[in-house]
GROMACS .gro file of C-alpha atoms in nm:
model
  504
    1MET     CA    1   0.001   0.004   0.000
    2THR     CA    2   0.120   0.353  -0.090
    3LYS     CA    3   0.043   0.574   0.212
    4LYS     CA    4  -0.078   0.919   0.168
    5PHE     CA    5  -0.058   1.151   0.469
    6LEU     CA    6  -0.313   1.425   0.494
    7PHE     CA    7  -0.271   1.682   0.775
    8ILE     CA    8  -0.602   1.838   0.855
    9ASN     CA    9  -0.618   2.184   0.962
   10GLU     CA   10  -0.844   2.494   0.947
   11ASN     CA   11  -0.618   2.736   0.751
   12ILE     CA   12  -0.272   2.878   0.691
   13PHE     CA   13  -0.300   3.228   0.842
   14THR     CA   14  -0.105   3.548   0.820
   15PHE     CA   15  -0.018   3.496   1.188
   16ASN     CA   16   0.009   3.126   1.255
   17SER     CA   17   0.033   2.949   1.585
   18GLY     CA   18   0.252   2.642   1.667
   19THR     CA   19  -0.012   2.416   1.538
   20GLU     CA   20   0.010   2.543   1.181
   21PHE     CA   21   0.398   2.575   1.209
   22SER     CA   22   0.412   2.220   1.330
   23ALA     CA   23   0.209   2.093   1.031
   24MET     CA   24   0.424   2.287   0.784
   25ASN     CA   25   0.748   2.167   0.940
   26ARG     CA   26   0.622   1.806   0.917
   27LEU     CA   27   0.528   1.854   0.564
   28LYS     CA   28   0.881   1.979   0.477
   29LEU     CA   29   1.031   1.673   0.676
   30PHE     CA   30   0.816   1.432   0.477
   31ARG     CA   31   0.905   1.609   0.154
   32LYS     CA   32   1.275   1.575   0.254
   33ASN     CA   33   1.210   1.194   0.290
   34ASN     CA   34   0.989   1.151  -0.031
   35ILE     CA   35   0.683   1.073   0.172
   36ASP     CA   36   0.350   1.158   0.000
   37ALA     CA   37   0.192   1.424   0.222
   38LYS     CA   38  -0.050   1.728   0.195
   39ILE     CA   39  -0.190   1.987   0.434
   40ILE     CA   40  -0.566   1.992   0.390
   41THR     CA   41  -0.755   2.314   0.504
   42ARG     CA   42  -1.126   2.389   0.550
   43ASN     CA   43  -1.148   2.771   0.561
   44TYR     CA   44  -1.219   3.001   0.267
   45ASN     CA   45  -0.918   3.216   0.222
   46PRO     CA   46  -0.834   3.418  -0.097
   47SER     CA   47  -0.491   3.483   0.045
   48PHE     CA   48  -0.423   3.118   0.107
   49HIS     CA   49  -0.173   3.070  -0.182
   50GLN     CA   50   0.001   3.392  -0.104
   51GLU     CA   51   0.052   3.287   0.240
   52ILE     CA   52   0.181   2.938   0.192
   53HIS     CA   53   0.454   3.074  -0.028
   54LYS     CA   54   0.587   3.286   0.275
   55TYR     CA   55   0.652   2.970   0.455
   56GLY     CA   56   0.821   2.768   0.167
   57ILE     CA   57   0.517   2.564   0.097
   58ASN     CA   58   0.441   2.470  -0.275
   59ASP     CA   59   0.085   2.487  -0.423
   60ASP     CA   60   0.080   2.114  -0.485
   61GLU     CA   61   0.167   2.037  -0.120
   62VAL     CA   62  -0.186   2.182  -0.004
   63LEU     CA   63  -0.542   2.131  -0.069
   64ASN     CA   64  -0.809   2.372   0.033
   65MET     CA   65  -1.165   2.256   0.039
   66TYR     CA   66  -1.302   2.568  -0.147
   67ASP     CA   67  -1.012   2.537  -0.411
   68PHE     CA   68  -1.135   2.185  -0.469
   69PHE     CA   69  -1.488   2.272  -0.535
   70GLN     CA   70  -1.392   2.579  -0.731
   71HIS     CA   71  -1.182   2.361  -0.970
   72ALA     CA   72  -0.890   2.600  -0.872
   73THR     CA   73  -0.629   2.341  -0.771
   74GLY     CA   74  -0.336   2.397  -0.999
   75LYS     CA   75  -0.443   2.731  -1.100
   76LYS     CA   76  -0.158   2.950  -1.208
   77ARG     CA   77  -0.130   3.302  -1.081
   78HIS     CA   78  -0.260   3.579  -1.306
   79HIS     CA   79  -0.206   3.946  -1.202
   80GLU     CA   80  -0.542   4.114  -1.225
   81TYR     CA   81  -0.438   4.470  -1.224
   82LEU     CA   82  -0.731   4.724  -1.176
   83ARG     CA   83  -0.598   4.948  -1.449
   84TYR     CA   84  -0.602   4.690  -1.717
   85SER     CA   85  -0.896   4.481  -1.596
   86ASN     CA   86  -1.225   4.420  -1.771
   87LEU     CA   87  -1.399   4.500  -1.444
   88ILE     CA   88  -1.538   4.821  -1.589
   89ASP     CA   89  -1.611   4.988  -1.919
   90LYS     CA   90  -1.347   5.262  -1.912
   91HIS     CA   91  -1.550   5.460  -2.158
   92GLY     CA   92  -1.835   5.513  -1.914
   93TYR     CA   93  -1.653   5.483  -1.581
   94LYS     CA   94  -1.363   5.651  -1.420
   95ILE     CA   95  -1.110   5.508  -1.176
   96HIS     CA   96  -1.025   5.756  -0.911
   97GLY     CA   97  -0.712   5.648  -0.723
   98ILE     CA   98  -0.701   5.744  -0.353
   99ASP     CA   99  -0.380   5.565  -0.234
  100ASN     CA  100  -0.187   5.250  -0.279
  101ASN     CA  101  -0.462   5.061  -0.105
  102LYS     CA  102  -0.793   5.172  -0.258
  103SER     CA  103  -0.954   5.339  -0.558
  104TYR     CA  104  -1.307   5.448  -0.633
  105ILE     CA  105  -1.508   5.374  -0.940
  106GLU     CA  106  -1.722   5.675  -1.048
  107ARG     CA  107  -1.987   5.735  -1.314
  108LEU     CA  108  -2.095   6.080  -1.407
  109GLY     CA  109  -1.948   6.207  -1.087
  110GLN     CA  110  -2.117   5.958  -0.857
  111ARG     CA  111  -1.929   5.703  -0.653
  112VAL     CA  112  -2.052   5.347  -0.760
  113ALA     CA  113  -1.786   5.122  -0.615
  114LYS     CA  114  -1.469   5.102  -0.408
  115VAL     CA  115  -1.180   4.864  -0.508
  116SER     CA  116  -0.953   4.753  -0.227
  117ILE     CA  117  -0.613   4.648  -0.355
  118PHE     CA  118  -0.500   4.297  -0.267
  119PRO     CA  119  -0.255   4.307   0.026
  120LEU     CA  120   0.101   4.308  -0.050
  121THR     CA  121   0.055   4.363  -0.427
  122VAL     CA  122   0.078   4.672  -0.644
  123GLY     CA  123  -0.243   4.756  -0.802
  124GLU     CA  124  -0.402   4.408  -0.811
  125ILE     CA  125  -0.779   4.373  -0.730
  126GLY     CA  126  -0.873   4.239  -0.384
  127ASN     CA  127  -1.227   4.331  -0.300
  128VAL     CA  128  -1.481   4.533  -0.494
  129ASP     CA  129  -1.766   4.702  -0.286
  130TYR     CA  130  -2.076   4.812  -0.498
  131TYR     CA  131  -2.288   5.087  -0.352
  132ASP     CA  132  -2.666   5.132  -0.377
  133ASN     CA  133  -2.830   5.473  -0.455
  134PHE     CA  134  -2.797   5.573  -0.076
  135GLY     CA  135  -2.433   5.487  -0.057
  136ASN     CA  136  -2.461   5.166   0.127
  137VAL     CA  137  -2.264   4.855   0.025
  138ALA     CA  138  -2.506   4.637  -0.153
  139SER     CA  139  -2.262   4.367  -0.283
  140ARG     CA  140  -1.897   4.268  -0.270
  141ASP     CA  141  -1.684   4.077  -0.519
  142VAL     CA  142  -1.389   3.889  -0.359
  143TYR     CA  143  -1.084   3.810  -0.571
  144ASP     CA  144  -0.841   3.533  -0.513
  145TYR     CA  145  -0.467   3.608  -0.493
  146ARG     CA  146  -0.431   3.420  -0.828
  147GLY     CA  147  -0.630   3.683  -1.003
  148PHE     CA  148  -0.986   3.552  -1.052
  149LYS     CA  149  -1.320   3.652  -0.896
  150SER     CA  150  -1.381   3.393  -0.627
  151LYS     CA  151  -1.681   3.504  -0.443
  152GLU     CA  152  -1.986   3.733  -0.468
  153ILE     CA  153  -2.138   3.854  -0.134
  154TYR     CA  154  -2.491   4.017  -0.126
  155MET     CA  155  -2.579   4.227   0.178
  156HIS     CA  156  -2.906   4.264   0.378
  157PRO     CA  157  -3.012   4.635   0.400
  158ASP     CA  158  -2.875   4.658   0.736
  159GLY     CA  159  -2.536   4.579   0.602
  160ASN     CA  160  -2.506   4.227   0.724
  161ILE     CA  161  -2.427   3.934   0.485
  162GLY     CA  162  -2.734   3.765   0.330
  163HIS     CA  163  -2.615   3.545   0.070
  164GLU     CA  164  -2.279   3.429  -0.088
  165LEU     CA  165  -2.187   3.268  -0.426
  166ILE     CA  166  -1.861   3.072  -0.450
  167LEU     CA  167  -1.739   3.080  -0.800
  168ASP     CA  168  -1.503   2.868  -1.011
  169THR     CA  169  -1.225   3.007  -1.212
  170THR     CA  170  -1.462   3.081  -1.506
  171GLY     CA  171  -1.712   3.271  -1.295
  172LYS     CA  172  -1.967   2.996  -1.271
  173PRO     CA  173  -2.128   2.949  -0.924
  174VAL     CA  174  -2.039   2.625  -0.765
  175MET     CA  175  -2.173   2.687  -0.417
  176GLU     CA  176  -2.438   2.905  -0.233
  177ILE     CA  177  -2.407   3.003   0.129
  178THR     CA  178  -2.716   3.141   0.314
  179HIS     CA  179  -2.689   3.351   0.637
  180MET     CA  180  -2.965   3.392   0.878
  181ASN     CA  181  -3.004   3.539   1.240
  182ILE     CA  182  -3.008   3.285   1.522
  183GLY     CA  183  -3.090   3.481   1.830
  184ASN     CA  184  -2.906   3.804   1.786
  185GLN     CA  185  -2.619   3.677   1.577
  186LEU     CA  186  -2.579   3.619   1.203
  187PHE     CA  187  -2.461   3.268   1.110
  188PRO     CA  188  -2.420   3.067   0.788
  189THR     CA  189  -2.723   2.832   0.804
  190MET     CA  190  -2.683   2.640   0.468
  191PHE     CA  191  -2.413   2.544   0.229
  192LYS     CA  192  -2.542   2.432  -0.105
  193LEU     CA  193  -2.301   2.257  -0.344
  194LEU     CA  194  -2.425   2.312  -0.692
  195ASN     CA  195  -2.428   2.057  -0.959
  196TYR     CA  196  -2.136   1.850  -0.809
  197LYS     CA  197  -2.100   1.547  -1.022
  198GLY     CA  198  -2.448   1.616  -1.149
  199LYS     CA  199  -2.615   1.666  -0.815
  200THR     CA  200  -2.700   1.954  -0.571
  201TYR     CA  201  -2.602   1.882  -0.210
  202ARG     CA  202  -2.711   2.069   0.101
  203PHE     CA  203  -2.534   2.086   0.429
  204ASN     CA  204  -2.628   2.272   0.753
  205THR     CA  205  -2.268   2.366   0.849
  206GLU     CA  206  -1.934   2.415   0.711
  207ASP     CA  207  -1.804   2.110   0.910
  208ASP     CA  208  -2.064   1.901   0.747
  209LEU     CA  209  -1.936   2.013   0.406
  210PHE     CA  210  -1.574   1.948   0.519
  211THR     CA  211  -1.663   1.590   0.616
  212PHE     CA  212  -1.823   1.536   0.278
  213PHE     CA  213  -1.503   1.681   0.108
  214LEU     CA  214  -1.269   1.462   0.308
  215ASN     CA  215  -1.466   1.165   0.196
  216GLU     CA  216  -1.430   1.262  -0.160
  217ILE     CA  217  -1.059   1.298  -0.145
  218CYS     CA  218  -0.985   0.997   0.071
  219ASP     CA  219  -0.957   0.632   0.013
  220ASP     CA  220  -0.814   0.337   0.207
  221ASP     CA  221  -0.464   0.464   0.132
  222CYS     CA  222  -0.523   0.778   0.323
  223ILE     CA  223  -0.387   0.846   0.672
  224LEU     CA  224  -0.541   1.147   0.832
  225ILE     CA  225  -0.361   1.327   1.105
  226ASN     CA  226  -0.585   1.581   1.250
  227ASP     CA  227  -0.387   1.880   1.392
  228ARG     CA  228  -0.697   2.081   1.525
  229PRO     CA  229  -0.915   1.969   1.820
  230SER     CA  230  -1.179   2.193   1.673
  231LEU     CA  231  -1.200   1.948   1.377
  232THR     CA  232  -1.207   1.622   1.599
  233ASN     CA  233  -1.577   1.556   1.513
  234VAL     CA  234  -1.533   1.622   1.155
  235VAL     CA  235  -1.237   1.372   1.100
  236ALA     CA  236  -1.422   1.121   1.329
  237ASN     CA  237  -1.715   1.117   1.092
  238VAL     CA  238  -1.501   1.043   0.775
  239ASP     CA  239  -1.579   0.693   0.663
  240SER     CA  240  -1.367   0.658   0.357
  241THR     CA  241  -1.073   0.569   0.572
  242THR     CA  242  -1.011   0.405   0.903
  243GLN     CA  243  -0.664   0.544   0.950
  244LYS     CA  244  -0.734   0.853   1.164
  245TYR     CA  245  -0.503   1.004   1.419
  246GLN     CA  246  -0.526   1.301   1.644
  247MET     CA  247  -0.210   1.523   1.701
  248LEU     CA  248  -0.199   1.714   2.035
  249HIS     CA  249   0.018   2.016   2.056
  250THR     CA  250  -0.036   2.111   2.416
  251GLN     CA  251  -0.108   1.951   2.746
  252HIS     CA  252  -0.432   1.756   2.785
  253THR     CA  253  -0.535   1.880   3.128
  254ALA     CA  254  -0.700   2.218   3.206
  255ASN     CA  255  -0.444   2.255   3.486
  256SER     CA  256  -0.095   2.152   3.351
  257ALA     CA  257   0.020   2.077   3.699
  258GLU     CA  258  -0.233   1.794   3.722
  259ALA     CA  259  -0.122   1.640   3.394
  260HIS     CA  260  -0.009   1.319   3.564
  261ASN     CA  261  -0.336   1.284   3.753
  262PRO     CA  262  -0.578   1.037   3.545
  263GLN     CA  263  -0.881   1.204   3.724
  264ALA     CA  264  -0.785   1.569   3.633
  265ASN     CA  265  -1.018   1.768   3.427
  266LEU     CA  266  -0.950   1.770   3.048
  267MET     CA  267  -0.883   2.083   2.847
  268GLY     CA  268  -1.239   2.178   2.721
  269ASN     CA  269  -1.144   2.155   2.354
  270LEU     CA  270  -1.037   1.778   2.405
  271VAL     CA  271  -1.362   1.660   2.560
  272PRO     CA  272  -1.517   1.561   2.226
  273LEU     CA  273  -1.206   1.349   2.138
  274PHE     CA  274  -1.179   1.157   2.466
  275SER     CA  275  -1.559   1.147   2.571
  276GLN     CA  276  -1.722   1.100   2.237
  277GLN     CA  277  -1.504   1.017   1.943
  278PHE     CA  278  -1.215   0.822   2.078
  279SER     CA  279  -1.325   0.490   1.938
  280LYS     CA  280  -1.321   0.649   1.586
  281TYR     CA  281  -0.946   0.727   1.592
  282LYS     CA  282  -0.673   0.469   1.560
  283GLY     CA  283  -0.452   0.655   1.799
  284VAL     CA  284  -0.331   0.988   1.954
  285ILE     CA  285   0.009   1.147   1.886
  286VAL     CA  286   0.179   1.351   2.140
  287ALA     CA  287   0.519   1.530   2.147
  288THR     CA  288   0.680   1.372   2.450
  289PRO     CA  289   0.716   1.024   2.612
  290GLN     CA  290   0.596   1.167   2.941
  291GLN     CA  291   0.262   1.281   2.794
  292ARG     CA  292   0.220   0.957   2.599
  293ASP     CA  293   0.259   0.768   2.932
  294ASP     CA  294   0.021   0.991   3.121
  295LEU     CA  295  -0.249   0.944   2.859
  296ALA     CA  296  -0.188   0.567   2.845
  297LYS     CA  297  -0.243   0.532   3.214
  298ARG     CA  298  -0.572   0.746   3.185
  299TYR     CA  299  -0.694   0.552   2.890
  300PRO     CA  300  -0.543   0.210   2.895
  301LYS     CA  301  -0.737   0.081   2.589
  302GLY     CA  302  -0.611   0.365   2.363
  303LYS     CA  303  -0.299   0.372   2.135
  304PHE     CA  304  -0.062   0.668   2.212
  305TYR     CA  305   0.251   0.758   2.021
  306SER     CA  306   0.527   1.001   2.109
  307ILE     CA  307   0.671   1.194   1.819
  308PHE     CA  308   0.833   1.555   1.846
  309ASP     CA  309   0.596   1.787   1.671
  310THR     CA  310   0.884   1.981   1.531
  311ALA     CA  311   1.229   1.905   1.370
  312ILE     CA  312   1.533   2.099   1.309
  313LEU     CA  313   1.546   2.079   0.930
  314ASP     CA  314   1.864   2.271   0.878
  315MET     CA  315   2.108   2.389   1.146
  316PRO     CA  316   2.169   2.752   1.129
  317LYS     CA  317   2.508   2.924   1.212
  318PRO     CA  318   2.523   2.936   1.582
  319SER     CA  319   2.468   3.272   1.749
  320ASP     CA  320   2.759   3.477   1.869
  321ALA     CA  321   2.595   3.669   2.163
  322MET     CA  322   2.880   3.663   2.408
  323LYS     CA  323   2.881   4.045   2.466
  324SER     CA  324   2.514   4.082   2.427
  325HIS     CA  325   2.269   4.178   2.707
  326GLU     CA  326   1.963   4.084   2.473
  327ILE     CA  327   1.714   3.841   2.603
  328THR     CA  328   1.413   3.720   2.404
  329TYR     CA  329   1.075   3.579   2.423
  330MET     CA  330   0.941   3.433   2.094
  331GLY     CA  331   0.574   3.306   2.050
  332ARG     CA  332   0.223   3.396   2.096
  333MET     CA  333   0.161   3.713   2.304
  334PHE     CA  334  -0.154   3.556   2.481
  335LYS     CA  335  -0.237   3.564   2.847
  336ASP     CA  336  -0.216   3.178   2.872
  337LYS     CA  337   0.152   3.215   2.791
  338SER     CA  338   0.201   3.431   3.097
  339VAL     CA  339   0.422   3.682   2.894
  340ASP     CA  340   0.336   3.962   3.137
  341GLU     CA  341   0.547   3.795   3.398
  342LEU     CA  342   0.852   3.845   3.186
  343LEU     CA  343   0.803   4.204   3.231
  344THR     CA  344   0.800   4.195   3.610
  345ILE     CA  345   1.151   4.040   3.620
  346ILE     CA  346   1.315   4.322   3.410
  347PRO     CA  347   1.340   4.574   3.701
  348ALA     CA  348   1.539   4.330   3.914
  349ILE     CA  349   1.760   4.244   3.624
  350LYS     CA  350   1.807   4.608   3.547
  351GLN     CA  351   1.953   4.684   3.896
  352VAL     CA  352   2.251   4.448   3.799
  353ILE     CA  353   2.261   4.505   3.422
  354PRO     CA  354   2.126   4.865   3.345
  355ASP     CA  355   2.132   4.811   2.965
  356ILE     CA  356   1.937   4.480   2.971
  357HIS     CA  357   1.700   4.449   2.689
  358LEU     CA  358   1.406   4.222   2.647
  359THR     CA  359   1.266   4.170   2.287
  360MET     CA  360   0.925   4.002   2.282
  361VAL     CA  361   0.840   3.879   1.933
  362GLY     CA  362   0.493   3.750   1.827
  363TYR     CA  363   0.139   3.830   1.750
  364PHE     CA  364  -0.098   3.958   2.015
  365GLU     CA  365  -0.420   3.806   2.157
  366SER     CA  366  -0.590   4.130   2.106
  367VAL     CA  367  -0.525   4.507   2.077
  368ASP     CA  368  -0.653   4.535   2.442
  369TYR     CA  369  -0.384   4.284   2.560
  370LYS     CA  370  -0.117   4.480   2.387
  371LYS     CA  371  -0.229   4.777   2.571
  372GLU     CA  372  -0.219   4.596   2.906
  373LEU     CA  373   0.140   4.502   2.827
  374ASP     CA  374   0.242   4.868   2.730
  375ALA     CA  375   0.077   4.985   3.052
  376ILE     CA  376   0.287   4.740   3.259
  377ILE     CA  377   0.600   4.847   3.078
  378LYS     CA  378   0.522   5.215   3.162
  379GLN     CA  379   0.421   5.138   3.519
  380LEU     CA  380   0.750   4.955   3.575
  381LYS     CA  381   0.953   5.223   3.401
  382ILE     CA  382   1.133   4.983   3.161
  383THR     CA  383   1.028   5.162   2.824
  384ASP     CA  384   1.389   5.159   2.725
  385ASN     CA  385   1.450   4.804   2.817
  386VAL     CA  386   1.169   4.629   2.632
  387SER     CA  387   1.060   4.610   2.279
  388LEU     CA  388   0.731   4.450   2.164
  389VAL     CA  389   0.806   4.329   1.812
  390ASP     CA  390   0.551   4.206   1.556
  391TYR     CA  391   0.562   3.856   1.412
  392LYS     CA  392   0.877   3.775   1.232
  393LEU     CA  393   0.987   3.512   0.972
  394GLY     CA  394   1.288   3.406   0.778
  395LYS     CA  395   1.596   3.625   0.798
  396ASP     CA  396   1.427   3.875   1.036
  397LYS     CA  397   1.358   3.602   1.291
  398ALA     CA  398   1.701   3.448   1.247
  399GLN     CA  399   1.870   3.785   1.308
  400ILE     CA  400   1.683   3.810   1.636
  401LEU     CA  401   1.785   3.471   1.748
  402SER     CA  402   2.148   3.521   1.643
  403ASN     CA  403   2.176   3.820   1.880
  404THR     CA  404   2.006   3.667   2.169
  405ARG     CA  405   2.200   3.585   2.476
  406VAL     CA  406   1.926   3.395   2.663
  407LEU     CA  407   1.580   3.266   2.541
  408LEU     CA  408   1.298   3.292   2.790
  409GLN     CA  409   0.966   3.130   2.843
  410THR     CA  410   0.696   3.156   3.101
  411SER     CA  411   0.428   2.936   2.977
  412LYS     CA  412   0.269   2.723   3.262
  413GLY     CA  413   0.196   2.427   3.021
  414GLU     CA  414   0.334   2.306   2.687
  415GLY     CA  415   0.317   2.009   2.443
  416LEU     CA  416   0.680   2.072   2.349
  417SER     CA  417   0.779   2.436   2.253
  418MET     CA  418   0.884   2.508   1.904
  419SER     CA  419   1.064   2.833   2.007
  420LEU     CA  420   1.284   2.650   2.266
  421VAL     CA  421   1.368   2.383   2.009
  422GLU     CA  422   1.462   2.645   1.751
  423GLY     CA  423   1.667   2.834   2.015
  424LEU     CA  424   1.875   2.511   2.066
  425SER     CA  425   1.972   2.517   1.704
  426TYR     CA  426   2.137   2.860   1.743
  427GLY     CA  427   2.310   2.744   2.067
  428VAL     CA  428   2.097   2.991   2.284
  429PRO     CA  429   2.093   2.907   2.652
  430GLU     CA  430   1.726   2.888   2.776
  431VAL     CA  431   1.534   2.964   3.096
  432ALA     CA  432   1.186   2.827   3.141
  433PHE     CA  433   0.940   2.706   3.408
  434ASP     CA  434   0.966   2.335   3.476
  435VAL     CA  435   0.623   2.254   3.363
  436ASN     CA  436   0.454   1.973   3.174
  437TYR     CA  437   0.552   1.878   2.921
  438GLY     CA  438   0.811   2.036   2.688
  439PRO     CA  439   1.072   2.245   2.869
  440ASN     CA  440   1.214   1.955   3.062
  441GLU     CA  441   1.246   1.763   2.732
  442ILE     CA  442   1.460   2.042   2.585
  443ILE     CA  443   1.643   2.195   2.873
  444ASP     CA  444   1.881   1.988   3.080
  445ASN     CA  445   1.897   2.186   3.401
  446ASP     CA  446   2.240   2.363   3.459
  447GLN     CA  447   2.363   2.214   3.126
  448ASN     CA  448   2.197   2.413   2.841
  449GLY     CA  449   1.978   2.619   3.049
  450TYR     CA  450   1.780   2.645   3.371
  451LEU     CA  451   1.451   2.486   3.471
  452ILE     CA  452   1.269   2.719   3.723
  453PRO     CA  453   1.013   2.595   3.988
  454ASN     CA  454   0.681   2.699   3.859
  455ASN     CA  455   0.588   3.067   3.942
  456ASP     CA  456   0.923   3.141   4.119
  457LEU     CA  457   0.999   3.468   3.944
  458ALA     CA  458   1.275   3.565   4.181
  459VAL     CA  459   1.475   3.252   4.092
  460PHE     CA  460   1.390   3.310   3.729
  461ALA     CA  461   1.546   3.663   3.735
  462ASN     CA  462   1.855   3.541   3.927
  463ARG     CA  463   1.914   3.263   3.671
  464VAL     CA  464   1.888   3.502   3.378
  465ILE     CA  465   2.138   3.739   3.563
  466ASN     CA  466   2.363   3.440   3.614
  467LEU     CA  467   2.387   3.373   3.230
  468LEU     CA  468   2.435   3.749   3.142
  469THR     CA  469   2.709   3.808   3.395
  470HIS     CA  470   2.921   3.478   3.371
  471ASP     CA  471   3.076   3.432   3.028
  472ASP     CA  472   3.214   3.082   3.111
  473ILE     CA  473   2.866   2.960   3.213
  474TYR     CA  474   2.709   3.105   2.900
  475GLN     CA  475   2.980   2.948   2.681
  476ARG     CA  476   2.928   2.605   2.830
  477PHE     CA  477   2.555   2.626   2.797
  478HIS     CA  478   2.589   2.760   2.442
  479GLU     CA  479   2.796   2.458   2.345
  480ASN     CA  480   2.557   2.222   2.532
  481ALA     CA  481   2.260   2.375   2.351
  482ILE     CA  482   2.404   2.299   2.009
  483LYS     CA  483   2.470   1.939   2.108
  484LYS     CA  484   2.119   1.903   2.248
  485ALA     CA  485   1.972   2.029   1.919
  486GLU     CA  486   2.078   1.693   1.759
  487LYS     CA  487   1.801   1.536   1.971
  488PHE     CA  488   1.553   1.726   1.735
  489SER     CA  489   1.730   1.688   1.417
  490ALA     CA  490   1.541   1.592   1.089
  491ASP     CA  491   1.699   1.243   1.101
  492LYS     CA  492   1.614   1.179   1.459
  493VAL     CA  493   1.237   1.301   1.420
  494MET     CA  494   1.211   1.123   1.091
  495LYS     CA  495   1.312   0.801   1.273
  496GLN     CA  496   1.024   0.852   1.517
  497TRP     CA  497   0.789   0.880   1.232
  498ASN     CA  498   0.936   0.580   1.053
  499GLU     CA  499   0.866   0.370   1.358
  500PHE     CA  500   0.513   0.494   1.365
  501ILE     CA  501   0.464   0.428   0.991
  502LYS     CA  502   0.585   0.074   1.045
  503SER     CA  503   0.347   0.010   1.339
  504ILE     CA  504   0.021   0.113   1.154
   0.00000   0.00000   0.00000
């Protein structure tokens, strides 16, 4: 049997979490080892093929549900420039450019439409909003990054979405989506697939449609690895293959400190898997042996596998931060990551090292949470010692890690920790709380970093000071970090996958 691995996800976003990064890393690892694999996504996303290219993913290594029904798989990119488009008859209409992001379409001096330029392009059509006689948006055309009109949206008089048409690459409708109010909220209430293989199909939810889609693309050779707990029920209901596995990227208990307790409350998003759909999955894959063993004790009839959910595909040039007082946090800026606690240790470190500088890199849970962090920074009078930096990729991210003396993490629960693994590859010493499950798999205490008793911020600050003020300790930890990185090399992680493949 030729195995085909399908990694099930919601989307590839502009700002991705560790879940998406894990799937993309796994895809590249499988590519490197000539294993047939694809990332499968549910969400409608006109920027999808723009986003995947940022991460080094090829068009033929992904399959989006809407692409499939739009007959847009394999579609080559066409630059649909507004100035040269057939969108309007330029003899009767005028294009009034406002700035690089939008233009208005006018007729006889009256504004009839607004064209929003596709993000990160020059003059290519993104959305077109058409106005009624009262200046309200009556409908919207949505263009795909590859240069074709992909969707038409028709509005209710109150401005809310009423009806959507999904179009194929020739402009023919292939799907209708109806929206209605349920209580006080507007929801899509019907997905109608038009003339698919000569029939029309109706679905109540997008997840029902996604299950249908997965059944269409899967057969007995498919191995589904679901990366998203939100899609547990969807994958469980696929009946075209029995080879279904759930990948967990975080701890399984609501309180990570109780992860070893078989009676502890589950994370809410995992209840459907373990309470309702467990029998429909062949097994569960987690990142560490400790979590595998804890789950096996809790569910003795289940099958659990331990495979690191990230691999170091290429070893970078080690950092040279001996003289640096730069410390870094890299990851989601969310409350559950306790990143505000990093700010509270800076005044203590500053007393010893006045030019200490913390760079916090990632995307924010919300605008309000960023304001909270800014307020803490001002209150602690550490404005000159902290930088909140947007999400970085590629060379920009590598530059930050290359200049980092110590990598920090204050999360109270992990599955592994992609940022700490990546830090090892640069030889960066690390300081993190000793929580389940990841840090103690990555950090050997007093060898390549420090594991701190949970919530002990005083010890946390002292260990950071230790690494910043003792070059001999830093150098030893730096060398040990590079050695430790071998544990997460592409060859070692692929060996784990090969053992899994042989066992199924």
